[in-house]
XYZ file of C-alpha atoms in Angstrom:
750
model
C -32.868 -105.970 -27.082
C -34.947 -105.074 -30.098
C -35.934 -108.711 -30.712
C -36.893 -109.327 -27.072
C -38.970 -106.144 -26.962
C -40.542 -106.986 -30.373
C -41.766 -110.314 -28.875
C -42.951 -108.465 -25.767
C -44.928 -105.974 -27.779
C -46.667 -108.697 -29.860
C -47.418 -110.684 -26.722
C -48.903 -107.654 -25.016
C -51.003 -106.922 -28.150
C -52.343 -110.505 -28.259
C -52.862 -110.896 -24.487
C -54.160 -107.407 -23.997
C -56.851 -108.469 -21.529
C -54.289 -110.066 -19.253
C -51.827 -107.164 -19.437
C -54.587 -104.564 -18.767
C -55.832 -106.647 -15.820
C -52.343 -106.761 -14.305
C -51.907 -102.936 -14.407
C -55.379 -102.297 -13.121
C -54.740 -104.684 -10.286
C -51.425 -103.009 -9.435
C -53.112 -99.606 -9.447
C -55.882 -100.921 -7.188
C -53.368 -102.568 -4.838
C -51.290 -99.343 -4.595
C -54.437 -97.291 -4.053
C -55.664 -99.559 -1.258
C -52.203 -99.457 0.345
C -52.153 -95.692 0.232
C -55.649 -95.393 1.724
C -54.951 -97.836 4.532
C -51.433 -96.690 5.336
C -50.870 -94.625 8.554
C -50.295 -90.935 7.992
C -46.726 -89.944 7.270
C -44.790 -88.976 10.358
C -41.992 -86.522 10.708
C -39.611 -86.736 7.715
C -36.504 -85.798 9.621
C -34.147 -83.406 7.812
C -30.604 -84.267 8.575
C -27.303 -83.251 6.964
C -24.650 -85.812 8.000
C -21.155 -84.437 8.297
C -22.013 -80.820 8.913
C -21.282 -78.742 12.002
C -24.914 -77.585 12.275
C -26.126 -81.143 12.337
C -23.494 -82.180 14.876
C -24.611 -79.324 17.165
C -28.278 -80.241 16.665
C -27.561 -83.841 17.740
C -25.570 -82.635 20.750
C -28.572 -80.483 21.837
C -30.838 -83.509 21.771
C -28.353 -85.473 24.017
C -27.521 -82.722 26.511
C -30.901 -80.976 26.644
C -33.360 -83.928 26.812
C -36.997 -82.894 26.522
C -36.153 -79.549 24.962
C -37.886 -80.555 21.658
C -34.963 -79.253 19.557
C -36.795 -80.241 16.367
C -40.146 -78.889 17.550
C -42.007 -76.260 15.558
C -41.796 -72.614 16.542
C -44.038 -69.629 16.052
C -43.506 -65.918 16.627
C -46.718 -63.995 17.183
C -45.747 -60.413 16.348
C -47.890 -57.568 17.726
C -47.772 -53.919 16.534
C -49.606 -51.133 18.411
C -51.998 -48.778 16.578
C -50.526 -45.472 15.407
C -49.701 -43.182 18.353
C -49.844 -46.054 20.938
C -47.247 -48.326 22.470
C -47.286 -51.989 23.291
C -46.631 -51.065 26.966
C -50.007 -49.227 27.276
C -52.313 -50.988 29.644
C -54.946 -51.966 27.123
C -52.447 -53.388 24.573
C -50.561 -55.136 27.343
C -53.725 -56.831 28.599
C -54.578 -57.926 25.031
C -51.128 -59.500 24.600
C -51.206 -61.240 27.940
C -54.624 -62.710 27.187
C -53.292 -63.992 23.850
C -50.274 -65.598 25.581
C -52.654 -67.379 28.008
C -54.712 -68.714 25.124
C -51.601 -69.904 23.280
C -50.419 -71.828 26.403
C -53.547 -73.968 26.521
C -52.694 -76.292 23.599
C -51.787 -79.920 24.289
C -48.816 -79.732 21.798
C -47.462 -76.491 23.204
C -44.111 -76.815 25.029
C -43.707 -73.232 26.112
C -44.780 -69.655 25.414
C -42.546 -66.692 26.231
C -44.280 -63.556 27.471
C -42.964 -60.473 25.604
C -42.933 -58.362 28.754
C -40.865 -60.759 30.813
C -38.646 -61.909 28.054
C -37.386 -58.513 26.810
C -39.256 -58.936 23.574
C -40.502 -55.358 23.117
C -38.769 -53.055 20.612
C -36.903 -50.024 21.856
C -39.548 -47.606 20.601
C -42.263 -49.694 22.223
C -44.377 -50.215 19.071
C -43.668 -53.831 18.381
C -43.537 -56.934 20.532
C -43.568 -60.703 19.964
C -44.367 -63.869 21.767
C -42.391 -67.006 21.068
C -44.291 -70.309 21.027
C -42.464 -73.606 21.163
C -44.197 -76.907 20.238
C -43.362 -80.530 21.098
C -43.628 -81.734 17.495
C -42.419 -80.489 14.133
C -44.442 -78.180 11.935
C -45.431 -81.003 9.587
C -46.717 -83.052 12.560
C -48.818 -80.349 14.218
C -52.531 -81.153 14.351
C -54.848 -78.862 12.509
C -56.554 -77.954 15.765
C -53.276 -76.641 17.134
C -52.762 -74.498 14.019
C -56.361 -73.268 14.257
C -55.849 -72.264 17.922
C -52.787 -70.295 16.913
C -54.617 -68.446 14.156
C -57.689 -67.855 16.309
C -55.574 -66.359 19.096
C -53.961 -63.986 16.563
C -57.349 -63.027 15.146
C -58.720 -62.162 18.570
C -55.819 -59.843 19.190
C -56.544 -58.196 15.746
C -60.150 -57.787 16.745
C -58.902 -55.931 19.818
C -57.190 -53.293 17.612
C -53.605 -54.638 17.231
C -51.762 -55.574 14.067
C -50.877 -59.240 14.507
C -48.917 -61.520 12.196
C -47.520 -65.039 12.746
C -44.082 -66.177 11.601
C -42.083 -69.394 12.064
C -42.701 -72.898 10.765
C -45.788 -73.708 12.882
C -48.035 -72.664 10.081
C -46.037 -74.594 7.516
C -48.420 -76.269 5.153
C -47.956 -79.392 3.105
C -47.439 -78.234 -0.481
C -50.660 -78.674 -2.391
C -50.900 -79.818 -5.991
C -53.733 -80.095 -8.494
C -54.220 -77.009 -10.560
C -50.675 -77.071 -11.939
C -50.939 -80.703 -13.027
C -54.335 -80.026 -14.641
C -52.757 -77.195 -16.665
C -49.935 -79.465 -17.791
C -52.279 -82.347 -18.671
C -54.633 -79.987 -20.565
C -51.754 -78.604 -22.671
C -50.490 -82.164 -23.189
C -53.880 -83.240 -24.462
C -54.051 -80.401 -26.970
C -50.503 -81.159 -28.216
C -51.225 -84.857 -28.503
C -54.407 -84.215 -30.488
C -52.575 -81.893 -32.886
C -49.686 -84.408 -33.194
C -51.863 -87.458 -33.896
C -54.967 -85.863 -35.292
C -57.025 -88.390 -33.304
C -58.624 -88.243 -29.857
C -58.132 -92.001 -29.366
C -54.389 -91.915 -30.226
C -53.934 -88.810 -28.102
C -55.721 -90.409 -25.175
C -53.458 -93.430 -24.901
C -50.329 -91.587 -23.675
C -52.413 -89.609 -21.231
C -54.143 -92.715 -19.872
C -51.008 -94.711 -19.424
C -49.118 -91.768 -17.855
C -51.918 -91.185 -15.362
C -51.933 -94.943 -14.405
C -48.174 -94.977 -14.009
C -48.201 -91.827 -11.832
C -51.149 -93.218 -9.851
C -49.219 -96.387 -9.108
C -45.960 -94.521 -8.269
C -47.498 -91.826 -6.022
C -49.835 -94.245 -4.264
C -46.852 -96.514 -3.525
C -44.950 -93.574 -2.151
C -47.916 -92.576 0.049
C -48.263 -96.117 1.278
C -44.549 -96.288 2.269
C -44.289 -92.690 3.490
C -44.640 -93.524 7.175
C -42.327 -96.525 7.143
C -39.611 -94.810 5.079
C -40.086 -91.248 6.501
C -40.776 -89.803 3.070
C -41.568 -86.075 2.933
C -44.510 -84.547 1.111
C -42.206 -83.119 -1.531
C -41.213 -86.649 -2.531
C -44.591 -87.408 -4.057
C -44.672 -83.995 -5.821
C -41.297 -84.605 -7.521
C -42.367 -88.189 -8.445
C -45.689 -86.850 -9.893
C -43.941 -84.053 -11.845
C -41.335 -86.235 -13.477
C -43.468 -89.358 -13.769
C -46.204 -87.452 -15.597
C -43.741 -85.782 -18.000
C -41.795 -88.897 -18.966
C -44.853 -91.154 -18.874
C -46.575 -89.080 -21.596
C -43.320 -88.798 -23.591
C -42.484 -92.531 -23.610
C -45.965 -93.487 -24.681
C -45.938 -90.719 -27.254
C -42.895 -92.170 -28.978
C -44.136 -95.661 -29.141
C -47.634 -94.650 -30.420
C -45.977 -92.478 -33.003
C -43.725 -95.329 -34.192
C -46.740 -97.657 -34.309
C -48.539 -95.300 -36.661
C -45.407 -94.993 -38.814
C -45.200 -98.826 -39.033
C -48.888 -99.050 -40.068
C -48.160 -96.475 -42.734
C -45.567 -98.899 -44.132
C -48.363 -101.367 -44.697
C -47.731 -103.736 -41.724
C -50.452 -105.583 -39.877
C -51.399 -104.105 -36.486
C -49.837 -106.808 -34.281
C -46.667 -106.696 -36.309
C -46.641 -102.844 -36.156
C -47.093 -102.974 -32.375
C -44.203 -105.437 -32.018
C -41.886 -103.337 -34.233
C -42.863 -100.074 -32.427
C -41.908 -101.636 -29.092
C -38.795 -103.278 -30.565
C -37.407 -99.984 -31.997
C -38.907 -96.975 -30.187
C -39.298 -99.214 -27.077
C -35.534 -99.842 -27.059
C -34.956 -96.068 -27.046
C -37.505 -95.814 -24.185
C -35.529 -98.320 -22.131
C -32.236 -96.473 -22.496
C -33.759 -93.073 -22.101
C -35.428 -94.254 -18.921
C -32.135 -95.656 -17.684
C -30.451 -92.301 -18.033
C -33.242 -90.632 -16.003
C -32.983 -93.317 -13.303
C -29.206 -92.917 -13.180
C -29.548 -89.180 -12.722
C -32.161 -89.445 -9.990
C -30.515 -92.307 -8.027
C -27.186 -90.480 -8.358
C -28.560 -87.827 -5.994
C -27.364 -90.132 -3.236
C -23.867 -88.729 -3.834
C -24.924 -85.558 -2.037
C -25.413 -87.578 1.196
C -28.584 -85.768 2.288
C -31.038 -88.508 3.172
C -34.116 -86.538 2.183
C -32.696 -85.773 -1.239
C -31.659 -89.413 -1.669
C -35.185 -90.614 -0.857
C -36.722 -88.110 -3.280
C -34.390 -89.249 -6.069
C -34.987 -93.009 -5.492
C -38.785 -92.551 -5.243
C -38.918 -90.449 -8.445
C -36.666 -93.020 -10.226
C -39.115 -95.735 -9.223
C -41.905 -93.796 -10.876
C -39.867 -93.476 -13.998
C -39.184 -97.204 -14.027
C -42.966 -97.803 -13.787
C -43.511 -95.387 -16.744
C -41.037 -97.369 -18.878
C -42.690 -100.717 -18.107
C -46.165 -99.330 -18.772
C -45.039 -97.915 -22.129
C -43.568 -101.268 -23.156
C -46.601 -103.358 -22.200
C -49.734 -101.447 -21.685
C -49.385 -99.215 -24.764
C -49.402 -102.228 -27.163
C -52.216 -103.751 -25.171
C -54.315 -100.560 -25.545
C -53.404 -100.360 -29.238
C -54.970 -103.779 -29.572
C -58.175 -102.459 -27.954
C -58.112 -99.299 -30.122
C -57.768 -101.383 -33.348
C -58.511 -99.206 -36.333
C -59.358 -96.151 -34.373
C -55.600 -95.344 -34.304
C -54.870 -94.371 -37.928
C -51.550 -94.802 -39.804
C -49.302 -91.752 -39.990
C -50.334 -89.613 -42.944
C -53.801 -91.193 -43.177
C -55.381 -87.785 -43.356
C -53.209 -86.872 -46.261
C -54.298 -90.046 -48.146
C -57.938 -89.188 -47.512
C -57.282 -85.880 -49.172
C -55.897 -87.672 -52.248
C -52.124 -87.559 -51.325
C -50.456 -90.870 -50.934
C -47.721 -91.177 -48.358
C -45.839 -93.522 -50.609
C -45.566 -90.756 -53.211
C -43.422 -88.727 -50.841
C -39.776 -88.706 -51.920
C -37.174 -90.426 -49.778
C -34.727 -87.676 -48.758
C -31.721 -89.204 -50.509
C -30.020 -85.835 -50.080
C -30.996 -82.565 -48.603
C -32.317 -80.387 -51.403
C -33.205 -76.672 -51.088
C -35.935 -76.925 -53.745
C -38.692 -79.550 -53.839
C -39.149 -81.152 -57.314
C -42.367 -80.319 -59.062
C -45.182 -82.784 -58.706
C -44.039 -84.103 -55.346
C -45.647 -83.277 -52.003
C -43.977 -80.659 -49.814
C -41.512 -82.046 -47.238
C -42.573 -81.710 -43.617
C -41.101 -78.952 -41.390
C -38.593 -81.280 -39.694
C -37.213 -82.326 -43.044
C -36.944 -78.728 -44.282
C -35.181 -77.617 -41.099
C -32.747 -80.547 -41.101
C -31.902 -79.872 -44.765
C -31.205 -76.280 -43.910
C -28.967 -77.204 -40.939
C -26.862 -79.728 -42.911
C -26.287 -77.107 -45.606
C -25.170 -74.441 -43.097
C -23.854 -76.526 -40.144
C -21.115 -74.177 -38.990
C -23.327 -71.090 -38.935
C -26.089 -72.917 -36.984
C -23.540 -74.343 -34.577
C -21.941 -71.016 -33.849
C -25.284 -69.271 -33.495
C -26.581 -71.925 -31.060
C -23.381 -71.998 -28.945
C -23.062 -68.213 -28.752
C -26.804 -67.825 -27.867
C -26.585 -70.370 -25.056
C -23.255 -68.857 -23.911
C -24.849 -65.415 -23.717
C -27.784 -66.866 -21.705
C -25.325 -68.536 -19.335
C -23.398 -65.308 -18.459
C -25.576 -64.508 -15.433
C -24.643 -67.860 -13.946
C -21.147 -66.519 -13.172
C -22.850 -64.335 -10.473
C -24.708 -67.248 -8.912
C -25.324 -66.885 -5.175
C -26.827 -69.921 -3.299
C -29.028 -69.939 -0.304
C -32.239 -71.434 1.083
C -35.556 -69.596 1.144
C -36.875 -68.161 4.456
C -39.932 -66.149 5.410
C -38.350 -63.072 3.751
C -38.828 -64.721 0.359
C -42.513 -65.356 0.886
C -45.106 -63.262 -0.924
C -46.056 -60.055 0.936
C -49.650 -61.390 1.082
C -48.654 -64.066 3.608
C -48.738 -63.571 7.343
C -45.238 -65.134 7.579
C -43.770 -62.483 5.336
C -45.581 -59.658 7.203
C -44.315 -61.008 10.506
C -40.801 -61.094 9.071
C -41.069 -57.435 8.004
C -42.478 -56.356 11.378
C -39.557 -58.065 13.241
C -37.110 -56.429 10.931
C -38.727 -53.080 11.569
C -38.718 -53.372 15.315
C -35.550 -55.357 16.054
C -33.424 -55.246 12.932
C -33.015 -57.608 9.920
C -30.850 -60.096 11.739
C -33.488 -60.854 14.294
C -35.183 -63.088 11.752
C -32.184 -65.360 11.591
C -30.670 -65.760 15.010
C -27.639 -68.037 15.318
C -27.477 -70.660 18.093
C -23.996 -71.301 19.425
C -23.584 -74.555 21.340
C -20.587 -74.777 23.666
C -19.540 -78.279 24.610
C -17.321 -77.833 27.681
C -17.308 -81.479 28.782
C -13.600 -81.668 28.174
C -12.911 -78.342 29.888
C -11.620 -77.903 33.434
C -13.626 -74.702 33.927
C -16.900 -74.968 31.883
C -18.377 -71.659 33.171
C -15.290 -69.799 32.228
C -15.317 -71.370 28.828
C -18.923 -70.274 28.311
C -18.075 -66.728 29.224
C -14.973 -66.719 26.988
C -17.068 -67.778 24.004
C -19.734 -65.109 24.652
C -17.123 -62.455 25.050
C -15.268 -63.519 21.864
C -18.494 -63.440 19.821
C -19.438 -59.929 21.086
C -16.153 -58.639 19.682
C -16.898 -59.855 16.106
C -18.068 -57.511 13.311
C -21.699 -57.901 12.373
C -23.040 -58.842 15.812
C -25.906 -56.829 17.306
C -26.592 -58.847 20.482
C -25.359 -61.893 22.403
C -27.468 -63.537 25.089
C -25.816 -64.776 28.291
C -24.894 -68.538 28.180
C -27.683 -70.873 29.129
C -26.147 -74.096 30.590
C -27.862 -77.448 30.825
C -28.578 -79.246 34.090
C -25.204 -81.016 33.976
C -23.408 -77.698 33.501
C -21.184 -79.131 30.772
C -23.034 -77.608 27.763
C -24.456 -74.209 27.133
C -26.340 -72.359 24.387
C -25.733 -68.743 23.295
C -28.023 -66.870 20.954
C -26.359 -64.440 18.529
C -28.274 -61.737 16.621
C -26.540 -60.650 13.383
C -27.034 -57.174 11.957
C -27.878 -58.557 8.502
C -30.751 -60.651 7.156
C -30.526 -64.512 7.247
C -29.905 -65.018 3.528
C -27.160 -62.371 3.210
C -23.464 -62.932 2.461
C -22.617 -60.898 5.670
C -24.550 -63.459 7.885
C -22.682 -66.301 6.171
C -19.369 -64.586 6.849
C -20.346 -64.095 10.515
C -21.055 -67.923 10.824
C -17.633 -68.700 9.512
C -16.041 -66.018 11.788
C -17.656 -67.557 14.896
C -16.453 -70.993 13.883
C -12.922 -69.724 13.302
C -12.937 -68.069 16.730
C -14.222 -71.290 18.222
C -11.065 -73.047 17.099
C -8.882 -70.701 19.069
C -11.051 -70.982 22.136
C -10.960 -74.811 22.005
C -7.210 -74.693 21.945
C -7.135 -72.562 25.070
C -10.039 -74.027 27.104
C -10.775 -77.429 25.667
C -14.383 -76.393 24.963
C -15.823 -77.053 21.566
C -17.895 -74.318 19.893
C -20.529 -75.271 17.300
C -22.970 -73.003 15.389
C -26.404 -74.236 14.473
C -29.920 -72.936 14.024
C -31.971 -72.702 10.815
C -29.706 -70.009 9.374
C -26.499 -71.967 9.981
C -28.219 -75.122 8.761
C -29.171 -73.368 5.510
C -25.604 -72.192 5.022
C -24.215 -75.746 5.633
C -26.754 -77.240 3.219
C -25.777 -74.741 0.516
C -22.047 -75.483 0.959
C -22.653 -79.250 1.036
C -24.690 -79.121 -2.202
C -22.192 -76.892 -3.858
C -19.291 -79.216 -2.945
C -21.220 -82.282 -4.204
C -22.024 -80.781 -7.624
C -18.755 -81.695 -9.433
C -18.655 -85.323 -8.093
C -22.303 -85.739 -8.992
C -21.691 -84.388 -12.452
C -18.779 -86.757 -12.982
C -20.776 -89.737 -11.751
C -24.000 -89.124 -13.654
C -22.518 -87.886 -16.912
C -19.841 -90.616 -16.786
C -22.332 -93.439 -16.367
C -24.663 -92.039 -18.953
C -21.715 -91.549 -21.310
C -20.877 -95.222 -21.036
C -24.545 -96.167 -21.545
C -24.841 -94.014 -24.645
C -21.694 -95.584 -26.142
C -23.517 -98.886 -25.972
C -26.666 -97.400 -27.498
C -25.048 -95.460 -30.365
C -21.817 -97.543 -30.712
C -19.919 -94.290 -31.093
C -17.564 -92.177 -29.064
C -18.235 -88.735 -30.469
C -22.039 -88.828 -30.409
C -22.245 -89.464 -26.595
C -19.514 -86.814 -26.036
C -21.477 -84.295 -28.071
C -24.588 -85.215 -26.121
C -22.881 -84.536 -22.773
C -21.381 -81.264 -23.835
C -24.665 -80.103 -25.295
C -26.381 -80.909 -21.992
C -23.808 -78.822 -20.052
C -24.524 -75.887 -22.375
C -28.318 -76.108 -21.848
C -27.973 -76.403 -18.057
C -25.619 -73.458 -17.797
C -27.933 -71.328 -19.961
C -30.924 -72.355 -17.783
C -29.070 -71.498 -14.584
C -28.205 -68.133 -16.152
C -31.880 -67.517 -16.815
C -32.768 -68.447 -13.233
C -30.163 -65.980 -11.837
C -31.372 -63.241 -14.188
C -34.969 -63.596 -13.041
C -34.784 -64.608 -9.394
C -31.486 -63.027 -8.316
C -31.181 -59.967 -10.583
C -34.894 -59.358 -11.000
C -35.135 -59.332 -14.769
C -38.782 -59.904 -15.849
C -39.555 -60.537 -12.158
C -42.885 -58.812 -12.429
C -43.929 -61.028 -15.374
C -42.918 -64.130 -13.379
C -44.620 -62.969 -10.175
C -41.274 -62.808 -8.257
C -41.914 -60.360 -5.367
C -38.510 -60.705 -3.697
C -35.193 -61.305 -5.386
C -32.376 -63.035 -3.513
C -29.983 -65.955 -3.625
C -30.912 -68.939 -5.841
C -32.143 -71.937 -3.874
C -29.048 -73.977 -3.017
C -30.667 -77.209 -4.250
C -31.352 -75.695 -7.665
C -28.017 -76.416 -9.528
C -27.736 -80.067 -8.511
C -31.459 -80.628 -8.865
C -31.409 -79.195 -12.402
C -28.404 -81.260 -13.330
C -30.062 -84.437 -12.209
C -33.557 -83.902 -13.674
C -32.584 -82.089 -16.795
C -29.786 -84.401 -17.711
C -32.140 -87.411 -17.634
C -34.796 -85.600 -19.634
C -32.236 -84.174 -22.131
C -30.926 -87.636 -22.887
C -34.512 -88.651 -23.708
C -34.530 -86.322 -26.677
C -31.019 -87.336 -27.613
C -31.845 -91.035 -27.602
C -35.183 -90.702 -29.433
C -33.857 -88.329 -32.153
C -30.413 -89.713 -32.747
C -31.375 -93.377 -32.657
C -33.661 -92.705 -35.612
C -30.672 -91.097 -37.409
C -28.372 -94.069 -36.520
C -31.123 -96.441 -37.652
C -31.245 -94.795 -41.070
C -27.433 -94.770 -41.251
C -27.114 -98.492 -40.273
C -29.741 -99.287 -42.962
C -27.573 -97.708 -45.678
C -28.186 -93.980 -45.844
C -25.394 -91.483 -46.075
C -24.569 -89.437 -42.941
C -26.291 -86.203 -43.941
C -29.145 -88.084 -45.467
C -29.545 -89.965 -42.168
C -29.782 -86.731 -40.268
C -32.561 -85.521 -42.463
C -34.367 -88.835 -42.176
C -34.053 -88.758 -38.406
C -35.707 -85.350 -38.378
C -38.344 -86.373 -40.837
C -39.583 -89.101 -38.528
C -38.577 -87.705 -35.130
C -38.718 -83.917 -35.080
C -42.450 -83.569 -34.827
C -42.658 -86.112 -31.972
C -39.673 -84.690 -30.105
C -41.172 -81.210 -30.434
C -44.469 -82.443 -29.066
C -42.735 -84.163 -26.199
C -40.722 -81.050 -25.334
C -43.813 -78.800 -25.389
C -45.663 -81.272 -23.126
C -42.797 -81.381 -20.604
C -42.449 -77.562 -20.664
C -46.169 -77.219 -20.012
C -46.007 -79.615 -17.030
C -43.089 -77.667 -15.493
C -44.309 -74.231 -16.408
C -47.585 -74.799 -14.597
C -45.584 -74.528 -11.314
C -44.409 -70.989 -12.099
C -47.792 -69.691 -10.878
C -47.177 -71.104 -7.433
C -47.054 -68.718 -4.451
C -44.137 -70.633 -3.043
C -40.890 -69.126 -4.350
C -39.041 -72.499 -4.262
C -41.713 -74.231 -6.351
C -41.869 -71.247 -8.712
C -38.088 -71.364 -9.240
C -38.060 -75.095 -9.861
C -40.905 -74.812 -12.409
C -39.242 -71.937 -14.273
C -35.771 -73.508 -14.194
C -36.897 -76.886 -15.521
C -39.178 -75.387 -18.178
C -36.510 -73.075 -19.574
C -33.921 -75.875 -19.454
C -36.161 -78.159 -21.468
C -36.644 -75.326 -23.985
C -32.967 -74.694 -24.392
C -32.073 -78.360 -24.588
C -34.819 -79.521 -26.922
C -35.019 -76.615 -29.353
C -31.494 -75.245 -29.312
C -29.170 -78.208 -28.473
C -31.023 -81.191 -29.855
C -32.776 -79.480 -32.787
C -29.951 -77.206 -33.942
C -26.549 -78.039 -32.396
C -26.876 -81.789 -32.610
C -27.665 -82.015 -36.381
C -25.016 -79.328 -37.065
C -22.313 -81.277 -35.283
C -23.351 -84.543 -36.933
C -23.269 -82.787 -40.390
C -19.769 -81.504 -39.714
C -18.474 -84.851 -38.426
C -20.020 -86.935 -41.234
C -18.977 -90.575 -41.091
C -16.592 -89.833 -38.195
C -19.623 -89.318 -35.859
C -20.262 -93.120 -35.965
C -16.679 -94.196 -35.552
C -15.905 -96.769 -32.847
C -12.559 -98.576 -32.317
C -12.713 -102.203 -33.424
C -11.526 -103.496 -30.040
C -14.313 -101.564 -28.247
C -16.878 -102.656 -30.829
C -16.045 -106.325 -30.013
C -16.115 -105.713 -26.320
C -19.463 -103.894 -26.180
C -22.736 -105.939 -26.092
C -24.938 -105.565 -29.144
C -28.218 -104.193 -27.870
C -29.631 -103.596 -31.392
C -31.530 -100.411 -30.585
C -32.021 -99.806 -34.281
C -34.046 -103.039 -34.772
C -31.634 -104.519 -37.305
C -32.610 -108.018 -36.105
C -36.222 -107.281 -37.051
C -35.561 -106.615 -40.740
C -36.486 -109.086 -43.391
C -34.063 -110.368 -45.975
C -35.272 -107.897 -48.569
C -34.896 -104.994 -46.124
C -31.329 -106.073 -45.201
C -30.357 -106.206 -48.804
C -30.834 -102.503 -49.409
C -28.237 -99.925 -48.778
C -24.518 -99.527 -49.621
C -22.243 -102.236 -48.243
C -19.509 -99.675 -47.486
C -21.711 -97.831 -45.008
C -22.647 -100.970 -43.126
C -18.962 -101.962 -43.064
C -18.027 -98.591 -41.583
C -20.457 -99.019 -38.717
C -18.791 -102.348 -37.860
C -15.266 -100.855 -38.156
């Protein structure tokens, strides 16, 4: 591996014009494809294997033309103080608004509040239901404008008017958050490298990689039915790993220059060593993202595969375009420590950390922060390990109270019309009115379909937590009917979830008696089924992803205990991050600081999403930091000495990479969308825990306690595994191979 990548790096350095031309051509091709591609159509959201999806499919078959997946809007009216919606003037305003809403070409139907029993008991609140032929993401802007204009005219007439539902659903916008992340990344890179040119290389290559990836996704969005969130995820992850991968190779290049190597040779060695780590780190991210297919939710699978493709592009760009750009930069990228030499301090005068020492000998330059920290950890490994584990364990305690759900209009900021419509409906009709359940009764196998419909309605009326049940509405064939059930609790509550299960349990008894099948669907039931499906898939997903990455890391580190330690440390950081998410978004701790206006269940996608994304990113730091330790160990250093050497060369870069990634994710905390805010906070805090607690404290402490045992590998397994040479042993000269104790090299082969 190292030898091949070394040759690739030197080739890219020499043929930099050709390499740069290829990547610019690919970016242009992807951009043209994105610009000329048809707009993305409806990205259907389906959940195979769930009852809600089965009922939804049945509705499309038995109620053709009903636009079961069409967008909906609820225009909610509230009369001025002291008036009622039944007053003549208010009624005329509402009826005029209903007429205006009915004129749209995409409007399927509009229900008049006065003929559809949609006026509250006290007469102060009413609503009009609007049904569209297409989904919210497919609605034309003119249709949305007409909806908002009609509401505004009713407001001008003196009524309070708000609009709920998914008709005003907007495509998530990005821009400011990425700019914040890139700005912080630029500052961190300049501080790390002390050079604008060196700092600009990772930013340039990351932007090119993200541009190719996102443009390709846009070009294929219509053909593959990719949702708008697919490109956002790809951009978020591609930007973070693209900067990090390039950062590690540029940093290694500067270190090779500091050793006195020529620039082409330094580029080849940087790609051969740090590039090998990039390849395996990228593979762990790809495995984690592609593994989302285990959940069997097509939308999630497509998101994972698209993001994995962007990561693969980031790896290829780091391996080829970075050495090409280093060739263009020439002497404008300085060797590591060049600033110190200009100030009269020679890098070669720095002592090699033969052993961690608390005191620096007189006359020698002060060791860097990474060296001092690693020296402290290897002197007090047990204390550092216990402190880290206990700290993460305490942060993980709130995760034991984790409640899962999907966001609805009730979780929107109070400044949005959707949230205000939600609150008005709760005020006038009760909290459950915002999450009605649709019961579909399939009586095709029943001898008396009408009796079966009535039996189901009667059974549901007798359940606890039911406010109202509408009469059955059969289709033209008379073999299927829909029943709307209004719970007495809000959509995201545990009580509503219990009611859904109670209706399904009652449906089993009814089917046994009448032969009619009862299915529960609707957005609320769909959300419940998604949460349960994601929860059930979490353990298999963990086993698959962690298992495959464990095998991959055995090949990289040629060790059993180091990959095991990496996986256990990751679980600690993810549990601690989930605990922090629960504390903020479910319990309300620091909610004001984070801008969380409404606490509630954690988004059901959050645990499995965090496991996938954070695992891949966490393994990045593991590979980059520990491969440098193993490289030192393989080259003859003692175990504790190798830990310190790894930190000396890698701690600063890993710290910079973690800060950059945290900045990219933390930028999303300022979003008004609760889901985006939660993802941004969860990923940022997870990177913090994993990079600074697990990788920077627990990992060196464990390696110091294990000593030589950390690098133990059974002889039979050593012979069976391919030798990928991540450490670059094949690149060393004869003199370099001659240094170091023979016993240590023999232990690695044992």
